[in-house]
CSV table of C-alpha atoms in Angstrom, one decimal:
chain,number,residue,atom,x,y,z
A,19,UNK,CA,52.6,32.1,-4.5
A,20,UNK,CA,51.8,29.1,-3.3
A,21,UNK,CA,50.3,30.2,0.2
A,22,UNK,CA,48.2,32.6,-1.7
A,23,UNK,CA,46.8,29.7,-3.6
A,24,UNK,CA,45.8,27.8,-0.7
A,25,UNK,CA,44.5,31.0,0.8
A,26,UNK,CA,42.6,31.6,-2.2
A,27,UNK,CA,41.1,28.2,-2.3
A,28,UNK,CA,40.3,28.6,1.4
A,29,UNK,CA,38.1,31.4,1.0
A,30,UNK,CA,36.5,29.9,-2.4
A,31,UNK,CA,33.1,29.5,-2.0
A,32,UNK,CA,30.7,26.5,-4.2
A,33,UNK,CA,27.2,26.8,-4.4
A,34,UNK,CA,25.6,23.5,-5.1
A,35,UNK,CA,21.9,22.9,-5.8
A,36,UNK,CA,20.4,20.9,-2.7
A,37,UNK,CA,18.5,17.8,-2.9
A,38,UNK,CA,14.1,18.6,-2.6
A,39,UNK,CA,13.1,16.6,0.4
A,40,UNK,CA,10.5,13.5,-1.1
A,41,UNK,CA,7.0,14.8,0.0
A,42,UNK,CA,6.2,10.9,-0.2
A,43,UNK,CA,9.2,10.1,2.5
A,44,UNK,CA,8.4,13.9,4.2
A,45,UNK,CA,4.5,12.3,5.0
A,46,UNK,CA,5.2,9.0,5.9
A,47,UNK,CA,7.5,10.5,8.4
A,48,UNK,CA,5.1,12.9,9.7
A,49,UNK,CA,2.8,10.2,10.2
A,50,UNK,CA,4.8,7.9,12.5
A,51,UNK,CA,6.8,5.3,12.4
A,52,UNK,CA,6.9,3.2,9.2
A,53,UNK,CA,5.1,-0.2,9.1
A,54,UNK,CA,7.5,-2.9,9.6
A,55,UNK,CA,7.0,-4.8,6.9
A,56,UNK,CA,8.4,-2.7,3.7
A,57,UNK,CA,5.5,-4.7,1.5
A,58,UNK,CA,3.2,-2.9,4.1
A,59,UNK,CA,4.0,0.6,2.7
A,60,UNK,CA,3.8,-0.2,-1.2
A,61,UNK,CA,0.4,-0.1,-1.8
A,62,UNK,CA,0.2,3.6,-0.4
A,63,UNK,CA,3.1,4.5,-2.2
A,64,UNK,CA,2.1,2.9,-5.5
A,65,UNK,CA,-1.4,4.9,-4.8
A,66,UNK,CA,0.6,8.3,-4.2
A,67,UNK,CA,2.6,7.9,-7.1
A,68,UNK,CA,-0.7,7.4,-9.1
A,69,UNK,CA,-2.2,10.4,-7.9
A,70,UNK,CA,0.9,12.4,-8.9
A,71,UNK,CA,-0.5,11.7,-12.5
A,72,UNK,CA,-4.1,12.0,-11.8
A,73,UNK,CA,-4.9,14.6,-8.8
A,74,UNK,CA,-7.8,13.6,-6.5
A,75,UNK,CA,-10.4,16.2,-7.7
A,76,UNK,CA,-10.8,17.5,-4.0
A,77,UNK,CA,-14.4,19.1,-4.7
A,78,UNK,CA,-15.7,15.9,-5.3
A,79,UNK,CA,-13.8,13.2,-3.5
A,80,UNK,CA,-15.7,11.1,-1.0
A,81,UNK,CA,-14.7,10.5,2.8
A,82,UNK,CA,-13.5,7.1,1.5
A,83,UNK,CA,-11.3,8.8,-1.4
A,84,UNK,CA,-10.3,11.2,1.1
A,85,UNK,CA,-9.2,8.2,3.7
A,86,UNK,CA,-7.0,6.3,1.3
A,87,UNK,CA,-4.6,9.2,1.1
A,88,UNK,CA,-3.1,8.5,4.4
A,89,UNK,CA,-2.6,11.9,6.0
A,90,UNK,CA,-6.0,13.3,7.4
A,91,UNK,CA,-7.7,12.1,10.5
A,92,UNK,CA,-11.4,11.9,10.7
A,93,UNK,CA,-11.8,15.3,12.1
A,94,UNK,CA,-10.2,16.4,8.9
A,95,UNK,CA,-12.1,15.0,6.7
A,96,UNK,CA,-15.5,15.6,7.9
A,97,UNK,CA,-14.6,19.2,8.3
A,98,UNK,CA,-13.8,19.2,4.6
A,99,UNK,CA,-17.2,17.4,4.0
A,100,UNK,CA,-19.0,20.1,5.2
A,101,UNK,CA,-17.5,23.2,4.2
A,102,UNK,CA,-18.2,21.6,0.5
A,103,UNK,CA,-21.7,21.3,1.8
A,104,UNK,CA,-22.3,24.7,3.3
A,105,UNK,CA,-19.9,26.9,0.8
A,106,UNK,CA,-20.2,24.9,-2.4
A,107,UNK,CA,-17.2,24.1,-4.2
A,108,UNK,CA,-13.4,25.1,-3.8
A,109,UNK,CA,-11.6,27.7,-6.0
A,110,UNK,CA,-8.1,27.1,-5.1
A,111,UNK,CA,-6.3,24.3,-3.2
A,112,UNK,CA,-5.3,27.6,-0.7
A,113,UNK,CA,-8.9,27.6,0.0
A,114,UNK,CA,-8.5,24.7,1.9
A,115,UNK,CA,-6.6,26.9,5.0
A,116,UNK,CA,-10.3,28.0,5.7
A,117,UNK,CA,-11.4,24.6,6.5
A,118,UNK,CA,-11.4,23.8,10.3
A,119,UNK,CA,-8.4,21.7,11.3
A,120,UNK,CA,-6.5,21.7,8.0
A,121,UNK,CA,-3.4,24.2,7.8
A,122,UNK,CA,-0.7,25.3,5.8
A,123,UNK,CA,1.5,22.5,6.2
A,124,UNK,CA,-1.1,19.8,5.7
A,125,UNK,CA,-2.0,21.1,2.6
A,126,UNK,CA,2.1,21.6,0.9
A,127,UNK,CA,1.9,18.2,1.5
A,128,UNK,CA,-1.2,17.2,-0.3
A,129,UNK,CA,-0.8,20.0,-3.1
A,130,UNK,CA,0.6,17.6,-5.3
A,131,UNK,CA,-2.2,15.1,-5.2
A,132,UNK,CA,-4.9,17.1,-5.3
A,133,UNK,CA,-6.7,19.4,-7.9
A,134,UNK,CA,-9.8,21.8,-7.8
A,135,UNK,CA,-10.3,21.0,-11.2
A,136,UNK,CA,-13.2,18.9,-12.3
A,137,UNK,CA,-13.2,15.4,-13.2
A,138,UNK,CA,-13.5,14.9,-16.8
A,139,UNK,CA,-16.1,11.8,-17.6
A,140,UNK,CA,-13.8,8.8,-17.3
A,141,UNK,CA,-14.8,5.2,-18.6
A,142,UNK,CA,-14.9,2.3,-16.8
A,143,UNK,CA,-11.9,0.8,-19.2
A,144,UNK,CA,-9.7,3.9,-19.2
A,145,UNK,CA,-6.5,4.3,-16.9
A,146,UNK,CA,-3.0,3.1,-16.8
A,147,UNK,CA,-1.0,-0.3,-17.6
A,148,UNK,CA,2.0,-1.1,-16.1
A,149,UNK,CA,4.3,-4.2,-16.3
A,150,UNK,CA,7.4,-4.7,-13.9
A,151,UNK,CA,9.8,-7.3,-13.7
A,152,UNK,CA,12.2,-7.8,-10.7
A,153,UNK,CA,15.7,-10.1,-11.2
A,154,UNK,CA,17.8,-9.9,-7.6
A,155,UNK,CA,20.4,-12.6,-6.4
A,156,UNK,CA,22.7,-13.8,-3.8
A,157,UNK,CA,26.0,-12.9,-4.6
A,158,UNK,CA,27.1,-14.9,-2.1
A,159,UNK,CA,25.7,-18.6,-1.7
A,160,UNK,CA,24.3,-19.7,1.6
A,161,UNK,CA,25.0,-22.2,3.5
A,162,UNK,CA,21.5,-24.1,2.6
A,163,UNK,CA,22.1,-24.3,-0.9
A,164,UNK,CA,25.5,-26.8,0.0
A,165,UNK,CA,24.1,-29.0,2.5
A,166,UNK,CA,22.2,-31.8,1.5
A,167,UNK,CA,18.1,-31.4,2.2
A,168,UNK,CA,18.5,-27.7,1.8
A,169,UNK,CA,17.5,-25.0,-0.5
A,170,UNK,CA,15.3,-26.9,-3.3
A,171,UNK,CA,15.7,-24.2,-5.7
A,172,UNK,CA,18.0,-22.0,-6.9
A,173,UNK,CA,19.4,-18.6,-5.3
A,174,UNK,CA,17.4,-16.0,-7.9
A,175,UNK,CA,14.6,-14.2,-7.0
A,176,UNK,CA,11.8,-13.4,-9.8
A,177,UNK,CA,8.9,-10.9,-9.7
A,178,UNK,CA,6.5,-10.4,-12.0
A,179,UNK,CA,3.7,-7.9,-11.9
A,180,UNK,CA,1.0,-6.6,-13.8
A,181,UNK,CA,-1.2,-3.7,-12.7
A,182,UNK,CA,-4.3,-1.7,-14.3
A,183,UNK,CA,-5.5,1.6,-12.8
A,184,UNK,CA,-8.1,3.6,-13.7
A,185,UNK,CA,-10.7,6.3,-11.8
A,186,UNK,CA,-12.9,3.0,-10.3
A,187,UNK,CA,-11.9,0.0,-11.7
A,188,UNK,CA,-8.2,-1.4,-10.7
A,189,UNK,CA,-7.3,-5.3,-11.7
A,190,UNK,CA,-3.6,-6.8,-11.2
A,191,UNK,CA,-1.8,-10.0,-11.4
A,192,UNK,CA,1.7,-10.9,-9.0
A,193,UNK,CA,4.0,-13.6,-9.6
A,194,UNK,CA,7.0,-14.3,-7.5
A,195,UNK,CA,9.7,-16.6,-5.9
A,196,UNK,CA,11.9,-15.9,-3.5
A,197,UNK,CA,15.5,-16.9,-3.4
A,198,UNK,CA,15.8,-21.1,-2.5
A,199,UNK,CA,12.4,-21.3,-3.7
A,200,UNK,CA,11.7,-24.0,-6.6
A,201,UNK,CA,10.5,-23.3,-10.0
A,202,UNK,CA,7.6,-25.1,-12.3
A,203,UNK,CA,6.6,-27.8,-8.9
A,204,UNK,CA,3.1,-30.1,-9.5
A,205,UNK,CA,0.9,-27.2,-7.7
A,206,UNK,CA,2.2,-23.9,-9.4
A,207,UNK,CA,5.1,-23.1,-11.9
A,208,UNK,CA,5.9,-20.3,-9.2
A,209,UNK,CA,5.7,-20.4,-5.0
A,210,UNK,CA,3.2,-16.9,-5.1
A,211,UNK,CA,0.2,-15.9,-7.5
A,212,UNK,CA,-2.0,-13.1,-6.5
A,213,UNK,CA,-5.0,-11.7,-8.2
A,214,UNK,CA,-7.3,-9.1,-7.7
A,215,UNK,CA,-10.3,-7.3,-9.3
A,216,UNK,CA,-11.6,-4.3,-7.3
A,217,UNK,CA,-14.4,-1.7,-8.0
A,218,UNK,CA,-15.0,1.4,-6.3
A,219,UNK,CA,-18.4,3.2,-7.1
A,220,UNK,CA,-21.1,6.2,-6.0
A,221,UNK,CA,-24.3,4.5,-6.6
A,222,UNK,CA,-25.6,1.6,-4.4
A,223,UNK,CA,-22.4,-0.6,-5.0
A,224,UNK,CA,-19.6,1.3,-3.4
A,225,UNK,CA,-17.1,-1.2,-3.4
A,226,UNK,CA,-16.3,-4.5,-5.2
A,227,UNK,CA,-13.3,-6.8,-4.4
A,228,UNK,CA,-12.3,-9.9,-5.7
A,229,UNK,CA,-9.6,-12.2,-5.3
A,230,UNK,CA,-6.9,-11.2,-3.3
A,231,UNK,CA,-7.8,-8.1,-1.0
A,232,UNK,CA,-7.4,-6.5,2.5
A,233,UNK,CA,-9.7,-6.0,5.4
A,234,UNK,CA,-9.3,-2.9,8.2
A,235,UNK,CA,-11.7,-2.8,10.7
A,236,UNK,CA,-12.2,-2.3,14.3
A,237,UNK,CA,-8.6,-0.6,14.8
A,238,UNK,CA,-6.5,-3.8,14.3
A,239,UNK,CA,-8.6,-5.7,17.3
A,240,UNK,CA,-11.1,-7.0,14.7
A,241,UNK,CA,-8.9,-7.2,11.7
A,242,UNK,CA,-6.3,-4.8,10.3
A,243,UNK,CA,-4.1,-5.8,7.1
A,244,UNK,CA,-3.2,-2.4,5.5
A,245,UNK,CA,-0.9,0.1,6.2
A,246,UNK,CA,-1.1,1.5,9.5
A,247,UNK,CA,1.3,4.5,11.3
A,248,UNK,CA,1.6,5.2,14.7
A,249,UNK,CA,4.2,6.8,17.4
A,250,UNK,CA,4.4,10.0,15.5
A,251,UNK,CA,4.2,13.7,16.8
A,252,UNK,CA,0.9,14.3,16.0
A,253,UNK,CA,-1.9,12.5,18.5
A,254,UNK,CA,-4.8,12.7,15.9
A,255,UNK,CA,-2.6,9.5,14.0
A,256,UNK,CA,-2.9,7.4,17.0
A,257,UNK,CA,-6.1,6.4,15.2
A,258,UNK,CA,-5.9,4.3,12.6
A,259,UNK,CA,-6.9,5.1,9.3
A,260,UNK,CA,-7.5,3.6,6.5
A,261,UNK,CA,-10.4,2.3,3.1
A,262,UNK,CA,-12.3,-1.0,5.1
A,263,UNK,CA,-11.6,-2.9,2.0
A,264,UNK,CA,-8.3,-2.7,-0.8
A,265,UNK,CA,-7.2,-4.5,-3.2
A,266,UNK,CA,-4.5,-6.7,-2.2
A,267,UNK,CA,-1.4,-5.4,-4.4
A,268,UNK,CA,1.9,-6.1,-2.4
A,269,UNK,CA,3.8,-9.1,-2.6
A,270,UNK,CA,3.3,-10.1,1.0
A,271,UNK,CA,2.3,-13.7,1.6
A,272,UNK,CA,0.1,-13.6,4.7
A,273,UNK,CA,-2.0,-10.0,5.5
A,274,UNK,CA,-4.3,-10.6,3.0
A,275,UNK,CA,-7.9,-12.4,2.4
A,276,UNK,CA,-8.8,-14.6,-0.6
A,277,UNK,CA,-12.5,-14.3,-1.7
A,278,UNK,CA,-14.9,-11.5,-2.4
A,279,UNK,CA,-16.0,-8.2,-0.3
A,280,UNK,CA,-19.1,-5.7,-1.2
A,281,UNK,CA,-20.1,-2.4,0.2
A,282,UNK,CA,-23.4,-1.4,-0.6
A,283,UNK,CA,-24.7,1.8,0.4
A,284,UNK,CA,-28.5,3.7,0.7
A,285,UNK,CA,-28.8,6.9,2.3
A,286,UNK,CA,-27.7,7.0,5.6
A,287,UNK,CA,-27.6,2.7,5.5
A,288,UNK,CA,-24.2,1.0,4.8
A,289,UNK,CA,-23.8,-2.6,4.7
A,290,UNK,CA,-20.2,-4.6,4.2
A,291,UNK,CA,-19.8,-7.9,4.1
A,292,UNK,CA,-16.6,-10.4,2.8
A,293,UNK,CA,-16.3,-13.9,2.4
A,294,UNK,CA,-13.0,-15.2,2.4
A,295,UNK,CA,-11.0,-19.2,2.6
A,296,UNK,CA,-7.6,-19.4,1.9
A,297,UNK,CA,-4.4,-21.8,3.3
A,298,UNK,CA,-1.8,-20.3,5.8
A,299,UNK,CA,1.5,-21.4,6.7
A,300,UNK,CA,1.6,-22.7,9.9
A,301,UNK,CA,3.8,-23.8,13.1
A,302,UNK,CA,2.5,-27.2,14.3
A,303,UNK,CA,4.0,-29.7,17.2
A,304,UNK,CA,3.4,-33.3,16.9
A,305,UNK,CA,3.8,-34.9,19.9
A,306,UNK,CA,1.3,-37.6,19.2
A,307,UNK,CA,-1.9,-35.1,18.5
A,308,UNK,CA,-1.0,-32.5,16.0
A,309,UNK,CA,-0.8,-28.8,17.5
A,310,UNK,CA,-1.0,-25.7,16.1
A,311,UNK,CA,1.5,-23.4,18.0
A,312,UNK,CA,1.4,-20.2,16.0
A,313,UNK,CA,1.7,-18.4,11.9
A,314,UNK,CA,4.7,-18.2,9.4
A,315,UNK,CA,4.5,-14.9,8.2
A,316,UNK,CA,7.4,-14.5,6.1
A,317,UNK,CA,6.4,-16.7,3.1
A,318,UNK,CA,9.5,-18.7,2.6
A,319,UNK,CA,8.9,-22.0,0.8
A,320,UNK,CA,12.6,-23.2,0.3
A,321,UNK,CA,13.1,-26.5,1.7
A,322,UNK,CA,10.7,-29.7,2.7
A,323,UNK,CA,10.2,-28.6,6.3
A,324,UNK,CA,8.9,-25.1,5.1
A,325,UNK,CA,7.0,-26.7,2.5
A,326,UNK,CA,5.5,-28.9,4.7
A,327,UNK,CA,4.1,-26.0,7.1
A,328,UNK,CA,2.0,-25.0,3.8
């Protein structure tokens, strides 16, 4: 009786529901390899999830709308422009396996983001709120928080962060300390603040920013502070892509301007400009002349030396 049991359970078969691949996780990795700083990816992430909600209405989406999504290539998105143009407007997202250079599994990944449907009037004021709070610590203390001169503050990490989307206007506000950091000093009562206001529209002012926001041009030899992929299968992503200005909404410290941008556009005429002045942390050697030997990018403020390189 007892073999048979085992036999029995042997031959017993379980079927168990698998676990849906994350388009979000299935594009990035089609892309390339990640950006190596995690903060690097949130902004497209937090813009993916947001679309989720809200579809891009593909029959009207501009080559900048288009851009921000992070999977099409120039090629793409041009072809797109002008079978719009020619053909007038898509019925169905399956439409989209007529347009040059766009195929089937291009579009399963962008199904969920995008929509045939037509915009309903949005106002300027309508979209989303969202408030997040982050509490993380050290379970185990380090040795800088013993030693005298270390860690001036305590091991907790805090993140605040408020964000507002809507269909052109997006505002936010991040607060945050990092574990060792100090609380409530003379300059701030945290180590980070970050603000932005950005505006996105189709008449002659195509893009607003202010405050905190990022700059890609010129493939990364110019300037390049958004998210960028690269070493993937496909070629086309060897180029980078991405909106020329964004707002700033990560909580990284350094890949980021402080000041205003504008895009104004007439016709065939597009003018950008930014203006931007803010303090970075810095490496310095004095050796009788003070020497600047390189950037701190990882935003640590904890002790006097670190605070010093402000």
């Amino acid at each position: 009786m007892r073999y048979l049991s085992i036999l029995t359970l042997l031959l017993l078969t379980l079927h168990l529901p698998a676990q849906e691949p994350d388009p979000l996780r299935a594009g990035m990795e089609e892309m390339g390899d990640p950006p190596e700083r995690s903060a690097d990816a949130e902004p497209l992430a937090q813009e993916l999830q947001y679309l989720r909600r809200h579809p891009l209405p593909v029959n009207t989406a501009s080559a900048e709308q288009l851009r921000a999504l992070g999977w099409l290539h120039e090629l793409q998105i041009q072809s797109l422009l002008d079978y719009r143009a020619r053909l007038g407007p898509l019925l169905a997202l399956e439409e989209l396996q007529a347009v040059p250079h766009w195929n089937a599994g291009l579009i399963r990944q962008l199904h969920p983001y995008l929509s045939v449907a037509a915009p309903a009037p949005a106002r300027l004021l309508a979209g989303e709120h969202r408030l997040q709070f982050l509490y993380a610590r050290e379970l185990e203390r380090a040795a800088g928080y013993r030693v005298a001169g270390g860690y001036a503050g305590s091991p907790d990490r805090l993140q605040l962060r408020y964000r507002f989307q809507g269909a052109r206007l997006r505002w936010g506000l991040t607060a945050e300390k990092d574990a060792g950091e100090p609380l409530f000093r003379k300059e701030a009562p945290v180590d980070f603040v970050s603000a932005h206001l950005y505006y996105e529209g189709a008449g002659l002012l195509r893009t607003l920013a202010l405050g905190d926001f990022t700059v890609n041009m010129g493939q990364g030899l110019i300037q390049w502070q958004g998210t960028a992929f690269g070493g993937g299968a496909d070629l086309s992503f060897l180029k980078r892509q991405g909106p020329l200005f964004a707002p700033h909404r990560s909580a990284g410290e350094f890949a980021f301007q402080r000041g205003a941008a504008v895009t104004l556009q007439r016709g065939h005429w597009e003018l950008s400009a930014f203006a931007s002045r803010r303090r970075l942390d810095v490496n310095s050697s004095d050796t009788g002349d003070l020497r600047f030997t390189g950037f701190q990018e990882g935003g640590l403020h904890r002790t006097a030396g670190e605070r010093a390189d402000r």
